[in-house]
Amino acid sequence: MVLVGLNLRPALSSLAPLLTRIQQDTGLSPLAIGALTTLPVLCLGLFAPLAPWLAKRLGPEQTLAAALLLLAGGLLLRGAPLPVLLFTGTLLVGAAIGVAGTLLPALVKRELPTGADLMTGVYTMALCLGGALGAGLSIPLADLLGGWHAGLASWSVLAAVALVAWLALMPRRRVGVAVPGAAGSTRELLGQPLAWQVMLLMGSQSSLAYIVFGWLPTLLVARGYGEAEAGWMMGASVMVQLISALGVPWLARFGRDQRPALLLVLGCVAAGLWLLLLGPVDWRWAGVVLLGLGQGGSFSLALTLIVLRTGNSRLAGKLSGLAQGGGYTLAALGPLGVGVMLQFDVGLPVVTLVLLLVTAAAAGFAWLAGRNRRLEIDEHGQLVTRR
């Protein structure tokens, strides 16, 4: 699970530092580049709801193996010289990550029911490490391998390693054990306000995360930083996420209400964005640290809520599909919106204001989703929300 988590972000974070080179080499417009950063996030949302359906028919373990195979193929295809193949490979990568990322919370809930929140923090930490490696090594790999094509394709090796390890070490269960559809249908889930609150929190905080993955280096270059420095600043910020990705869920488990922890980390996100984009240059590394602590904690808590707000692994799988499917579909608007603003030469102050407004919206959803509630199946077989 940790190796799988390590592969769910380099495909996204490795693209951002190379956007300037890709644009110069392919002649794509800022709007087209924005679509390129939006496509994988949109695919996360569109394909995440398929994960429970595939897991029911193939088994969650085999479905995850197929997703890793698709991820490796998409990464290889993305390194092809034709822009159409760059977009096609990016679509396949997004689909693979959408399915794999949705299955992990349900597998964690099933395999480690008593320590699911801590295990969620562990694989989220691996996920953040992968994102940091993708951001920090993107430019060096492109320089070492002779261009951005080979640099992007080289990440398929990591996916292949994870696939081999998963096939060798994955738990062996019968098809249909993890996420059957008998209890708690998606229609019932949509009738529960708690499910919507978790989904909207996932979407709003993920929108900020994918704006950072897709556009932060470009925004930092527009601020006046060098290309390599901007890439390392983003990589350092993602690396800092390792601390809060593991630590915040551990701290949050001491209380039954996760609202204080959620508001704290979202406040760090807001402060970090302001320092990096508008604040004093001397405070840029403080901004890097605050942004990393905030985003690592908010993403880890959002995933942890999927586990904490459900009574069993079946409901966790259903809620994971809904929260990540709907959430990532909403999140895709973030990178696209930044691309549109840059297309029309909107200045950094306006971009920063929009990002802070999204953070404020995430805080509002966190206030609702962070309350001590749980989705359960009652004695009559109906899905209910209990305190």
mmCIF file of C-alpha atoms in Angstrom, residues 192-202 204 256-260 262-263 266 305 309 360-375 385-387:
data_model
loop_
_atom_site.group_PDB
_atom_site.id
_atom_site.type_symbol
_atom_site.label_atom_id
_atom_site.label_comp_id
_atom_site.label_asym_id
_atom_site.label_seq_id
_atom_site.Cartn_x
_atom_site.Cartn_y
_atom_site.Cartn_z
ATOM 1 C CA GLN A 192 -26.999 11.941 3.525
ATOM 2 C CA PRO A 193 -25.739 15.522 4.150
ATOM 3 C CA LEU A 194 -22.610 14.115 5.811
ATOM 4 C CA ALA A 195 -21.556 12.448 2.554
ATOM 5 C CA TRP A 196 -21.908 15.759 0.699
ATOM 6 C CA GLN A 197 -19.929 17.578 3.374
ATOM 7 C CA VAL A 198 -17.030 15.133 3.126
ATOM 8 C CA MET A 199 -17.148 15.312 -0.688
ATOM 9 C CA LEU A 200 -17.138 19.123 -0.779
ATOM 10 C CA LEU A 201 -14.262 19.267 1.697
ATOM 11 C CA MET A 202 -12.329 16.793 -0.436
ATOM 12 C CA SER A 204 -12.170 22.251 -2.215
ATOM 13 C CA ARG A 256 -13.829 12.857 18.474
ATOM 14 C CA ASP A 257 -14.179 16.202 16.671
ATOM 15 C CA GLN A 258 -11.689 16.949 13.874
ATOM 16 C CA ARG A 259 -12.721 20.580 13.321
ATOM 17 C CA PRO A 260 -9.874 22.219 15.285
ATOM 18 C CA LEU A 262 -8.887 20.947 10.010
ATOM 19 C CA LEU A 263 -9.164 24.685 10.622
ATOM 20 C CA LEU A 266 -6.334 25.211 6.335
ATOM 21 C CA LEU A 305 -12.611 11.370 7.428
ATOM 22 C CA ARG A 309 -17.232 8.769 9.065
ATOM 23 C CA ALA A 360 -12.223 29.891 3.106
ATOM 24 C CA ALA A 361 -14.830 27.694 1.403
ATOM 25 C CA ALA A 362 -12.850 24.591 2.399
ATOM 26 C CA ALA A 363 -12.856 25.813 6.004
ATOM 27 C CA GLY A 364 -16.651 26.104 5.894
ATOM 28 C CA PHE A 365 -17.040 22.529 4.654
ATOM 29 C CA ALA A 366 -14.461 21.363 7.232
ATOM 30 C CA TRP A 367 -16.581 22.840 10.016
ATOM 31 C CA LEU A 368 -19.455 20.589 8.953
ATOM 32 C CA ALA A 369 -17.576 17.427 7.957
ATOM 33 C CA GLY A 370 -15.314 17.549 11.006
ATOM 34 C CA ARG A 371 -18.160 17.011 13.482
ATOM 35 C CA ASN A 372 -18.459 13.649 15.231
ATOM 36 C CA ARG A 373 -20.871 11.840 12.893
ATOM 37 C CA ARG A 374 -20.838 8.396 11.268
ATOM 38 C CA LEU A 375 -22.642 6.713 8.384
ATOM 39 C CA THR A 385 -26.105 9.144 10.111
ATOM 40 C CA ARG A 386 -25.397 8.639 13.795
ATOM 41 C CA ARG A 387 -23.565 10.755 16.350
#
